[in-house]
């Protein structure tokens, strides 16, 4: 049987995994059963990017808003009617927590009647089999996959299948969703689903779509990996004008969008997690009038997305101005400025910068300057005992990197000359082995001490403590992410000499090996 918890743990990003822990802690404390559901399960099993976490609880999650905030999540939207809260979890991970519910559609074009339900009933109201699975995160059944419609089989067969014949009639937004998933995964609709889809299209069911569903579908575009392809498919199927009467592919800045997605991937490869959503919306609607953009924004339920989209140009201008000013006069200062800026702003400005100097600085930040990091003489630094175990290591490695960036250290020799004064003294040599009569006397003395200690019971655990301070092997140096120093390693090392001040401008005056000032020249 597949171990879905293991699959979840290896497929989620560290931030998403922490988010699962956070939601689990809050719901467990409230005594609510929790399931990971919908698209998150689909993407975990199929290997696609997991864009957000969909949770379902048996109970009302609206009651947990304060608890989520206390635990470090931000509430970005609330939908009272379906009792759903949208969360922004630490590290840009997005989540929604919904109440397990049934939806009864009584009249076409009217919102359904929502009732609290069990998770099994909830799965029956979903759109497609691949989205109708739930993974239990509860003690006792943790790891159990609920898959009443055999979604796993449809994932394997790579088809999109509705759960029942009236699916598109009940909620016509599923027509748009079907097209969006088909475009994203490049999967066909299952035969009967296709027939129902065609009939729904002909019968103009889409005229009954709810306004709130339009907002959801617009917001969903912001998080597509290839939004242009999705928008093209929506246009072909006639759904783009459902989202807004004036929307056509011609309204999209296709070049900007394509550069944005490439730059985003480049940043992801470097370890950043920029939320490209607001920038994607900006390019998808580039050739709209301000009024049309404002109308679209009004429909979107996630206010955080709307605010970020509204502010994106102003924030980019601000960053651009700073990049042209004194604050970014040198490569090292530019590096510091860009490192402290929000990754989404760096991403947006990388694509929209009007000034060549700004464009070049961001380009250097994302490419050329990173190679300078490779110039840290790591093997020699290890020989000098300048390793991540040293408390000053992160600062020192950063200082050297900054000097290298600014061309103030131009060679390996110069770099080593700068580093040497910061090297800790070597550990004392081990005591020389005793020989002959002296060894015999020492052995007898040791045996006597051991016997005396065995006769006198000391406090428990003392021996264990002594063992714990045995020297630990030195980890290989890793300048980007130094390991935290372990307590045992700290204790086992000889007391370091007074650490020289690692600030660049202050030379390690207490070192007899020379001044940094002299070496910087
Ligand atoms: P994405 O990868 O685009 O986020 P998703 O499947 O997670 O896709 P959401 O819009 O986040 O889609 O919705 C979460 C889940 O809620 C879906 O997987 C599906 O089970 C259910 N759902 C969403 N919209 C509908 C709908 N219109 N009808 C039925 N179920 C829906």
mmCIF file of C-alpha atoms in Angstrom, residues 110-464:
data_model
loop_
_atom_site.group_PDB
_atom_site.id
_atom_site.type_symbol
_atom_site.label_atom_id
_atom_site.label_comp_id
_atom_site.label_asym_id
_atom_site.label_seq_id
_atom_site.Cartn_x
_atom_site.Cartn_y
_atom_site.Cartn_z
ATOM 1 C CA UNK A 110 -28.467 30.368 -7.475
ATOM 2 C CA UNK A 111 -25.884 29.540 -4.824
ATOM 3 C CA UNK A 112 -26.271 26.047 -3.349
ATOM 4 C CA UNK A 113 -27.667 25.338 0.108
ATOM 5 C CA UNK A 114 -24.667 24.515 2.242
ATOM 6 C CA UNK A 115 -24.840 22.085 5.175
ATOM 7 C CA UNK A 116 -22.084 20.756 7.466
ATOM 8 C CA UNK A 117 -21.207 17.172 6.584
ATOM 9 C CA UNK A 118 -18.727 14.364 6.994
ATOM 10 C CA UNK A 119 -15.624 14.184 4.846
ATOM 11 C CA UNK A 120 -17.159 11.307 2.847
ATOM 12 C CA UNK A 121 -20.192 13.441 1.970
ATOM 13 C CA UNK A 122 -17.950 16.408 1.204
ATOM 14 C CA UNK A 123 -15.976 14.451 -1.384
ATOM 15 C CA UNK A 124 -19.221 13.812 -3.273
ATOM 16 C CA UNK A 125 -19.803 17.527 -3.966
ATOM 17 C CA UNK A 126 -16.465 17.991 -5.716
ATOM 18 C CA UNK A 127 -15.831 18.742 -9.372
ATOM 19 C CA UNK A 128 -13.647 15.951 -10.793
ATOM 20 C CA UNK A 129 -12.547 12.516 -9.574
ATOM 21 C CA UNK A 130 -8.906 13.633 -9.460
ATOM 22 C CA UNK A 131 -9.966 16.413 -7.038
ATOM 23 C CA UNK A 132 -12.216 14.230 -4.881
ATOM 24 C CA UNK A 133 -9.660 12.547 -2.635
ATOM 25 C CA UNK A 134 -8.755 13.213 0.989
ATOM 26 C CA UNK A 135 -5.786 12.200 3.125
ATOM 27 C CA UNK A 136 -6.465 11.799 6.829
ATOM 28 C CA UNK A 137 -4.133 13.777 9.092
ATOM 29 C CA UNK A 138 -5.810 12.485 12.246
ATOM 30 C CA UNK A 139 -4.374 10.354 14.982
ATOM 31 C CA UNK A 140 -5.541 6.814 14.481
ATOM 32 C CA UNK A 141 -6.156 7.059 10.726
ATOM 33 C CA UNK A 142 -3.246 9.285 9.677
ATOM 34 C CA UNK A 143 -2.150 8.409 6.164
ATOM 35 C CA UNK A 144 -5.447 6.816 5.123
ATOM 36 C CA UNK A 145 -6.452 7.923 1.614
ATOM 37 C CA UNK A 146 -10.167 8.363 0.985
ATOM 38 C CA UNK A 147 -10.749 7.920 -2.730
ATOM 39 C CA UNK A 148 -14.420 7.023 -3.270
ATOM 40 C CA UNK A 149 -14.412 7.825 -7.012
ATOM 41 C CA UNK A 150 -11.139 6.128 -7.865
ATOM 42 C CA UNK A 151 -9.316 9.375 -8.543
ATOM 43 C CA UNK A 152 -5.963 7.601 -8.360
ATOM 44 C CA UNK A 153 -6.954 5.467 -11.367
ATOM 45 C CA UNK A 154 -7.927 8.607 -13.320
ATOM 46 C CA UNK A 155 -4.637 10.236 -12.354
ATOM 47 C CA UNK A 156 -2.859 7.211 -13.759
ATOM 48 C CA UNK A 157 -5.035 7.237 -16.869
ATOM 49 C CA UNK A 158 -4.502 11.024 -17.118
ATOM 50 C CA UNK A 159 -8.162 11.913 -17.665
ATOM 51 C CA UNK A 160 -10.526 14.520 -16.255
ATOM 52 C CA UNK A 161 -13.855 12.999 -15.219
ATOM 53 C CA UNK A 162 -16.906 14.562 -13.549
ATOM 54 C CA UNK A 163 -18.523 12.755 -10.614
ATOM 55 C CA UNK A 164 -22.102 12.842 -11.881
ATOM 56 C CA UNK A 165 -24.122 13.764 -14.956
ATOM 57 C CA UNK A 166 -25.485 17.082 -13.644
ATOM 58 C CA UNK A 167 -22.117 18.418 -12.621
ATOM 59 C CA UNK A 168 -21.857 21.180 -15.253
ATOM 60 C CA UNK A 169 -25.514 22.116 -14.890
ATOM 61 C CA UNK A 170 -25.238 22.492 -11.127
ATOM 62 C CA UNK A 171 -22.102 24.583 -11.276
ATOM 63 C CA UNK A 172 -21.146 25.896 -14.739
ATOM 64 C CA UNK A 173 -17.812 27.227 -13.422
ATOM 65 C CA UNK A 174 -16.725 23.586 -13.695
ATOM 66 C CA UNK A 175 -16.673 24.092 -17.484
ATOM 67 C CA UNK A 176 -13.956 26.705 -17.016
ATOM 68 C CA UNK A 177 -12.197 24.531 -14.448
ATOM 69 C CA UNK A 178 -12.245 21.544 -16.812
ATOM 70 C CA UNK A 179 -10.655 23.658 -19.564
ATOM 71 C CA UNK A 180 -8.076 25.064 -17.151
ATOM 72 C CA UNK A 181 -7.005 21.627 -15.892
ATOM 73 C CA UNK A 182 -6.999 20.198 -19.426
ATOM 74 C CA UNK A 183 -4.718 23.050 -20.537
ATOM 75 C CA UNK A 184 -2.467 22.760 -17.496
ATOM 76 C CA UNK A 185 -1.984 18.998 -17.513
ATOM 77 C CA UNK A 186 -2.472 18.458 -21.252
ATOM 78 C CA UNK A 187 -5.023 15.762 -20.371
ATOM 79 C CA UNK A 188 -8.283 15.089 -22.232
ATOM 80 C CA UNK A 189 -11.752 14.991 -20.732
ATOM 81 C CA UNK A 190 -13.019 11.448 -20.287
ATOM 82 C CA UNK A 191 -15.464 10.503 -23.051
ATOM 83 C CA UNK A 192 -18.741 10.895 -21.137
ATOM 84 C CA UNK A 193 -17.466 14.037 -19.450
ATOM 85 C CA UNK A 194 -16.639 15.455 -22.876
ATOM 86 C CA UNK A 195 -20.168 14.701 -24.073
ATOM 87 C CA UNK A 196 -21.658 16.471 -21.022
ATOM 88 C CA UNK A 197 -19.245 19.363 -21.530
ATOM 89 C CA UNK A 198 -20.328 19.773 -25.173
ATOM 90 C CA UNK A 199 -23.991 19.622 -24.222
ATOM 91 C CA UNK A 200 -23.456 22.202 -21.471
ATOM 92 C CA UNK A 201 -21.686 24.474 -23.917
ATOM 93 C CA UNK A 202 -24.467 24.181 -26.421
ATOM 94 C CA UNK A 203 -27.095 24.720 -23.753
ATOM 95 C CA UNK A 204 -25.267 27.890 -22.619
ATOM 96 C CA UNK A 205 -25.153 26.738 -19.008
ATOM 97 C CA UNK A 206 -22.325 29.200 -18.514
ATOM 98 C CA UNK A 207 -24.851 32.076 -18.471
ATOM 99 C CA UNK A 208 -25.758 30.885 -14.968
ATOM 100 C CA UNK A 209 -22.258 31.057 -13.510
ATOM 101 C CA UNK A 210 -22.101 32.722 -10.089
ATOM 102 C CA UNK A 211 -20.195 35.991 -9.752
ATOM 103 C CA UNK A 212 -18.185 34.562 -6.885
ATOM 104 C CA UNK A 213 -17.065 31.645 -9.075
ATOM 105 C CA UNK A 214 -15.851 34.101 -11.736
ATOM 106 C CA UNK A 215 -13.643 35.746 -9.121
ATOM 107 C CA UNK A 216 -12.221 32.373 -8.080
ATOM 108 C CA UNK A 217 -11.433 31.391 -11.628
ATOM 109 C CA UNK A 218 -9.704 34.713 -12.357
ATOM 110 C CA UNK A 219 -7.581 34.371 -9.215
ATOM 111 C CA UNK A 220 -6.687 30.803 -10.181
ATOM 112 C CA UNK A 221 -4.976 32.123 -13.336
ATOM 113 C CA UNK A 222 -2.457 33.973 -11.177
ATOM 114 C CA UNK A 223 -0.927 30.724 -10.002
ATOM 115 C CA UNK A 224 -0.713 28.802 -13.252
ATOM 116 C CA UNK A 225 2.790 27.796 -14.365
ATOM 117 C CA UNK A 226 1.936 28.555 -17.991
ATOM 118 C CA UNK A 227 -0.839 31.157 -17.744
ATOM 119 C CA UNK A 228 -0.622 32.163 -21.392
ATOM 120 C CA UNK A 229 -1.417 28.649 -22.555
ATOM 121 C CA UNK A 230 -4.382 28.469 -20.162
ATOM 122 C CA UNK A 231 -5.711 31.846 -21.310
ATOM 123 C CA UNK A 232 -5.411 30.760 -24.956
ATOM 124 C CA UNK A 233 -7.443 27.617 -24.238
ATOM 125 C CA UNK A 234 -10.034 29.626 -22.319
ATOM 126 C CA UNK A 235 -10.347 31.976 -25.273
ATOM 127 C CA UNK A 236 -10.702 29.077 -27.706
ATOM 128 C CA UNK A 237 -13.496 27.579 -25.608
ATOM 129 C CA UNK A 238 -15.247 30.926 -25.230
ATOM 130 C CA UNK A 239 -14.684 31.220 -21.470
ATOM 131 C CA UNK A 240 -12.309 34.178 -21.368
ATOM 132 C CA UNK A 241 -15.095 36.649 -22.075
ATOM 133 C CA UNK A 242 -17.086 35.014 -19.291
ATOM 134 C CA UNK A 243 -14.349 36.122 -16.897
ATOM 135 C CA UNK A 244 -14.522 39.649 -18.354
ATOM 136 C CA UNK A 245 -16.324 40.812 -21.526
ATOM 137 C CA UNK A 246 -13.232 42.571 -22.877
ATOM 138 C CA UNK A 247 -10.734 39.819 -22.176
ATOM 139 C CA UNK A 248 -8.883 38.449 -25.189
ATOM 140 C CA UNK A 249 -5.386 37.086 -25.605
ATOM 141 C CA UNK A 250 -4.530 40.421 -27.267
ATOM 142 C CA UNK A 251 -4.991 42.124 -23.884
ATOM 143 C CA UNK A 252 -2.118 40.051 -22.498
ATOM 144 C CA UNK A 253 1.495 41.214 -22.610
ATOM 145 C CA UNK A 254 2.701 37.847 -23.869
ATOM 146 C CA UNK A 255 6.397 38.796 -23.990
ATOM 147 C CA UNK A 256 6.356 40.222 -20.502
ATOM 148 C CA UNK A 257 4.545 37.167 -19.208
ATOM 149 C CA UNK A 258 6.960 34.762 -20.824
ATOM 150 C CA UNK A 259 10.021 36.658 -19.463
ATOM 151 C CA UNK A 260 8.360 36.755 -16.050
ATOM 152 C CA UNK A 261 7.841 32.985 -15.947
ATOM 153 C CA UNK A 262 11.419 32.322 -17.106
ATOM 154 C CA UNK A 263 12.870 34.690 -14.494
ATOM 155 C CA UNK A 264 10.651 33.165 -11.844
ATOM 156 C CA UNK A 265 12.009 29.701 -12.676
ATOM 157 C CA UNK A 266 15.547 31.074 -12.551
ATOM 158 C CA UNK A 267 14.858 32.450 -9.059
ATOM 159 C CA UNK A 268 13.243 29.202 -7.913
ATOM 160 C CA UNK A 269 16.362 27.342 -9.086
ATOM 161 C CA UNK A 270 18.410 29.701 -6.913
ATOM 162 C CA UNK A 271 16.289 28.828 -3.877
ATOM 163 C CA UNK A 272 13.852 31.784 -3.776
ATOM 164 C CA UNK A 273 10.097 31.335 -3.548
ATOM 165 C CA UNK A 274 8.689 34.481 -5.166
ATOM 166 C CA UNK A 275 4.913 34.642 -5.352
ATOM 167 C CA UNK A 276 4.492 35.531 -9.022
ATOM 168 C CA UNK A 277 0.675 35.825 -8.749
ATOM 169 C CA UNK A 278 0.349 39.644 -8.673
ATOM 170 C CA UNK A 279 2.854 40.049 -11.523
ATOM 171 C CA UNK A 280 1.066 37.377 -13.583
ATOM 172 C CA UNK A 281 -2.209 39.294 -13.160
ATOM 173 C CA UNK A 282 -0.425 42.510 -14.170
ATOM 174 C CA UNK A 283 0.754 41.004 -17.468
ATOM 175 C CA UNK A 284 -2.486 39.121 -18.157
ATOM 176 C CA UNK A 285 -4.345 42.442 -18.068
ATOM 177 C CA UNK A 286 -1.618 44.764 -19.389
ATOM 178 C CA UNK A 287 -3.692 46.194 -22.231
ATOM 179 C CA UNK A 288 -6.897 46.695 -20.228
ATOM 180 C CA UNK A 289 -8.197 50.123 -19.230
ATOM 181 C CA UNK A 290 -7.785 51.073 -15.558
ATOM 182 C CA UNK A 291 -11.520 50.751 -15.097
ATOM 183 C CA UNK A 292 -11.605 47.217 -16.471
ATOM 184 C CA UNK A 293 -8.695 46.244 -14.224
ATOM 185 C CA UNK A 294 -10.536 47.715 -11.231
ATOM 186 C CA UNK A 295 -13.684 45.748 -12.191
ATOM 187 C CA UNK A 296 -11.708 42.513 -12.366
ATOM 188 C CA UNK A 297 -10.033 43.223 -9.038
ATOM 189 C CA UNK A 298 -13.434 43.699 -7.378
ATOM 190 C CA UNK A 299 -14.387 40.137 -8.311
ATOM 191 C CA UNK A 300 -11.346 38.476 -6.713
ATOM 192 C CA UNK A 301 -11.949 37.161 -3.197
ATOM 193 C CA UNK A 302 -8.287 37.091 -2.121
ATOM 194 C CA UNK A 303 -7.649 40.673 -1.108
ATOM 195 C CA UNK A 304 -3.937 40.047 -0.540
ATOM 196 C CA UNK A 305 -3.577 39.198 -4.228
ATOM 197 C CA UNK A 306 -5.506 42.308 -5.265
ATOM 198 C CA UNK A 307 -3.514 44.622 -2.986
ATOM 199 C CA UNK A 308 -0.172 43.240 -4.135
ATOM 200 C CA UNK A 309 -1.272 43.580 -7.765
ATOM 201 C CA UNK A 310 -2.435 47.185 -7.215
ATOM 202 C CA UNK A 311 0.814 48.197 -5.517
ATOM 203 C CA UNK A 312 3.229 46.322 -7.719
ATOM 204 C CA UNK A 313 4.204 49.204 -10.014
ATOM 205 C CA UNK A 314 4.702 51.706 -7.172
ATOM 206 C CA UNK A 315 6.837 49.283 -5.180
ATOM 207 C CA UNK A 316 8.905 48.492 -8.249
ATOM 208 C CA UNK A 317 9.470 52.202 -8.886
ATOM 209 C CA UNK A 318 10.633 52.646 -5.318
ATOM 210 C CA UNK A 319 13.103 49.772 -5.567
ATOM 211 C CA UNK A 320 14.296 51.023 -8.923
ATOM 212 C CA UNK A 321 14.980 54.469 -7.456
ATOM 213 C CA UNK A 322 16.982 52.981 -4.616
ATOM 214 C CA UNK A 323 18.953 50.870 -7.075
ATOM 215 C CA UNK A 324 19.963 54.027 -8.920
ATOM 216 C CA UNK A 325 20.945 55.898 -5.769
ATOM 217 C CA UNK A 326 23.845 55.888 -3.329
ATOM 218 C CA UNK A 327 22.424 52.894 -1.542
ATOM 219 C CA UNK A 328 23.480 50.767 -4.496
ATOM 220 C CA UNK A 329 26.710 52.566 -5.381
ATOM 221 C CA UNK A 330 28.852 49.432 -5.216
ATOM 222 C CA UNK A 331 28.190 45.790 -6.103
ATOM 223 C CA UNK A 332 28.265 44.810 -2.426
ATOM 224 C CA UNK A 333 25.723 47.462 -1.471
ATOM 225 C CA UNK A 334 23.542 46.521 -4.422
ATOM 226 C CA UNK A 335 23.729 42.896 -3.311
ATOM 227 C CA UNK A 336 22.646 43.848 0.191
ATOM 228 C CA UNK A 337 19.801 45.984 -1.094
ATOM 229 C CA UNK A 338 18.484 43.292 -3.413
ATOM 230 C CA UNK A 339 18.899 40.576 -0.768
ATOM 231 C CA UNK A 340 16.715 42.528 1.611
ATOM 232 C CA UNK A 341 14.059 43.312 -1.033
ATOM 233 C CA UNK A 342 11.026 41.053 -1.419
ATOM 234 C CA UNK A 343 11.788 38.376 -4.045
ATOM 235 C CA UNK A 344 8.532 39.199 -5.876
ATOM 236 C CA UNK A 345 9.679 42.787 -6.320
ATOM 237 C CA UNK A 346 13.072 41.696 -7.631
ATOM 238 C CA UNK A 347 11.235 39.386 -10.022
ATOM 239 C CA UNK A 348 8.852 42.069 -11.274
ATOM 240 C CA UNK A 349 11.567 44.689 -11.640
ATOM 241 C CA UNK A 350 13.826 42.219 -13.468
ATOM 242 C CA UNK A 351 11.155 42.113 -16.177
ATOM 243 C CA UNK A 352 9.919 45.708 -16.172
ATOM 244 C CA UNK A 353 12.998 47.840 -15.353
ATOM 245 C CA UNK A 354 13.247 50.782 -17.736
ATOM 246 C CA UNK A 355 16.754 51.913 -16.795
ATOM 247 C CA UNK A 356 19.562 49.819 -18.198
ATOM 248 C CA UNK A 357 21.627 50.202 -15.021
ATOM 249 C CA UNK A 358 18.814 48.769 -12.900
ATOM 250 C CA UNK A 359 18.278 45.909 -15.300
ATOM 251 C CA UNK A 360 22.011 45.156 -15.305
ATOM 252 C CA UNK A 361 22.259 45.212 -11.521
ATOM 253 C CA UNK A 362 19.437 42.709 -11.142
ATOM 254 C CA UNK A 363 20.943 40.566 -13.861
ATOM 255 C CA UNK A 364 24.299 40.559 -12.063
ATOM 256 C CA UNK A 365 22.559 39.770 -8.787
ATOM 257 C CA UNK A 366 20.882 36.712 -10.271
ATOM 258 C CA UNK A 367 23.849 35.445 -12.276
ATOM 259 C CA UNK A 368 27.423 36.823 -12.340
ATOM 260 C CA UNK A 369 27.752 37.824 -8.697
ATOM 261 C CA UNK A 370 26.689 34.381 -7.511
ATOM 262 C CA UNK A 371 29.755 32.917 -9.201
ATOM 263 C CA UNK A 372 31.930 35.160 -7.031
ATOM 264 C CA UNK A 373 30.795 33.049 -4.078
ATOM 265 C CA UNK A 374 32.722 30.165 -5.610
ATOM 266 C CA UNK A 375 35.911 32.154 -5.099
ATOM 267 C CA UNK A 376 35.894 31.569 -1.332
ATOM 268 C CA UNK A 377 39.025 29.431 -0.794
ATOM 269 C CA UNK A 378 37.201 26.710 1.148
ATOM 270 C CA UNK A 379 39.952 24.044 1.317
ATOM 271 C CA UNK A 380 42.471 26.579 2.648
ATOM 272 C CA UNK A 381 39.886 27.989 5.037
ATOM 273 C CA UNK A 382 39.357 24.477 6.439
ATOM 274 C CA UNK A 383 43.117 24.151 6.904
ATOM 275 C CA UNK A 384 43.044 27.428 8.817
ATOM 276 C CA UNK A 385 40.196 25.987 10.930
ATOM 277 C CA UNK A 386 37.911 28.713 9.571
ATOM 278 C CA UNK A 387 34.865 26.484 9.291
ATOM 279 C CA UNK A 388 31.109 26.940 9.833
ATOM 280 C CA UNK A 389 31.648 25.849 13.464
ATOM 281 C CA UNK A 390 33.265 29.207 14.227
ATOM 282 C CA UNK A 391 30.770 31.738 15.583
ATOM 283 C CA UNK A 392 32.248 34.458 13.380
ATOM 284 C CA UNK A 393 32.129 32.286 10.265
ATOM 285 C CA UNK A 394 28.890 33.574 8.684
ATOM 286 C CA UNK A 395 29.968 37.186 9.110
ATOM 287 C CA UNK A 396 33.490 36.463 7.931
ATOM 288 C CA UNK A 397 32.359 34.519 4.850
ATOM 289 C CA UNK A 398 29.924 37.324 4.024
ATOM 290 C CA UNK A 399 32.607 40.007 4.497
ATOM 291 C CA UNK A 400 34.985 38.185 2.185
ATOM 292 C CA UNK A 401 32.203 37.795 -0.382
ATOM 293 C CA UNK A 402 31.454 41.526 -0.231
ATOM 294 C CA UNK A 403 35.161 42.404 -0.641
ATOM 295 C CA UNK A 404 35.408 40.011 -3.570
ATOM 296 C CA UNK A 405 32.318 41.566 -5.164
ATOM 297 C CA UNK A 406 33.793 45.047 -4.892
ATOM 298 C CA UNK A 407 37.151 43.852 -6.239
ATOM 299 C CA UNK A 408 38.905 44.698 -2.977
ATOM 300 C CA UNK A 409 40.236 41.175 -2.722
ATOM 301 C CA UNK A 410 41.535 40.303 -6.128
ATOM 302 C CA UNK A 411 43.248 36.955 -5.700
ATOM 303 C CA UNK A 412 43.259 33.825 -3.578
ATOM 304 C CA UNK A 413 46.481 34.976 -1.926
ATOM 305 C CA UNK A 414 44.926 38.303 -0.961
ATOM 306 C CA UNK A 415 41.838 36.541 0.361
ATOM 307 C CA UNK A 416 43.897 34.163 2.483
ATOM 308 C CA UNK A 417 46.016 37.009 3.783
ATOM 309 C CA UNK A 418 42.805 38.714 4.889
ATOM 310 C CA UNK A 419 41.460 35.571 6.519
ATOM 311 C CA UNK A 420 44.571 34.375 8.377
ATOM 312 C CA UNK A 421 44.271 36.720 11.363
ATOM 313 C CA UNK A 422 40.848 35.256 12.068
ATOM 314 C CA UNK A 423 42.089 31.650 12.249
ATOM 315 C CA UNK A 424 41.616 30.122 15.714
ATOM 316 C CA UNK A 425 44.700 28.575 17.402
ATOM 317 C CA UNK A 426 45.243 24.898 16.576
ATOM 318 C CA UNK A 427 44.024 22.401 19.221
ATOM 319 C CA UNK A 428 46.724 21.233 21.713
ATOM 320 C CA UNK A 429 48.582 18.072 20.635
ATOM 321 C CA UNK A 430 47.432 14.821 22.286
ATOM 322 C CA UNK A 431 49.597 13.763 25.289
ATOM 323 C CA UNK A 432 52.630 11.659 24.261
ATOM 324 C CA UNK A 433 52.190 7.915 25.027
ATOM 325 C CA UNK A 434 54.210 6.838 28.115
ATOM 326 C CA UNK A 435 56.650 3.995 27.878
ATOM 327 C CA UNK A 436 58.432 1.522 30.175
ATOM 328 C CA UNK A 437 58.270 1.985 33.927
ATOM 329 C CA UNK A 438 56.462 5.351 33.639
ATOM 330 C CA UNK A 439 53.665 3.672 31.625
ATOM 331 C CA UNK A 440 53.327 0.890 34.219
ATOM 332 C CA UNK A 441 53.095 3.428 37.065
ATOM 333 C CA UNK A 442 50.523 5.475 35.109
ATOM 334 C CA UNK A 443 48.434 2.350 34.333
ATOM 335 C CA UNK A 444 48.455 1.331 38.011
ATOM 336 C CA UNK A 445 47.436 4.833 39.065
ATOM 337 C CA UNK A 446 44.603 4.865 36.493
ATOM 338 C CA UNK A 447 43.376 1.433 37.652
ATOM 339 C CA UNK A 448 43.406 2.579 41.286
ATOM 340 C CA UNK A 449 41.414 5.725 40.435
ATOM 341 C CA UNK A 450 38.882 3.682 38.444
ATOM 342 C CA UNK A 451 38.448 1.199 41.328
ATOM 343 C CA UNK A 452 37.971 4.044 43.809
ATOM 344 C CA UNK A 453 35.354 5.655 41.547
ATOM 345 C CA UNK A 454 33.505 2.362 41.083
ATOM 346 C CA UNK A 455 33.328 1.940 44.877
ATOM 347 C CA UNK A 456 31.965 5.499 45.334
ATOM 348 C CA UNK A 457 28.693 5.888 43.357
ATOM 349 C CA UNK A 458 28.687 9.322 41.730
ATOM 350 C CA UNK A 459 25.698 11.283 40.452
ATOM 351 C CA UNK A 460 23.863 9.478 37.679
ATOM 352 C CA UNK A 461 24.630 10.379 34.093
ATOM 353 C CA UNK A 462 28.021 11.927 34.758
ATOM 354 C CA UNK A 463 29.775 9.366 32.583
ATOM 355 C CA UNK A 464 27.287 9.981 29.784
#
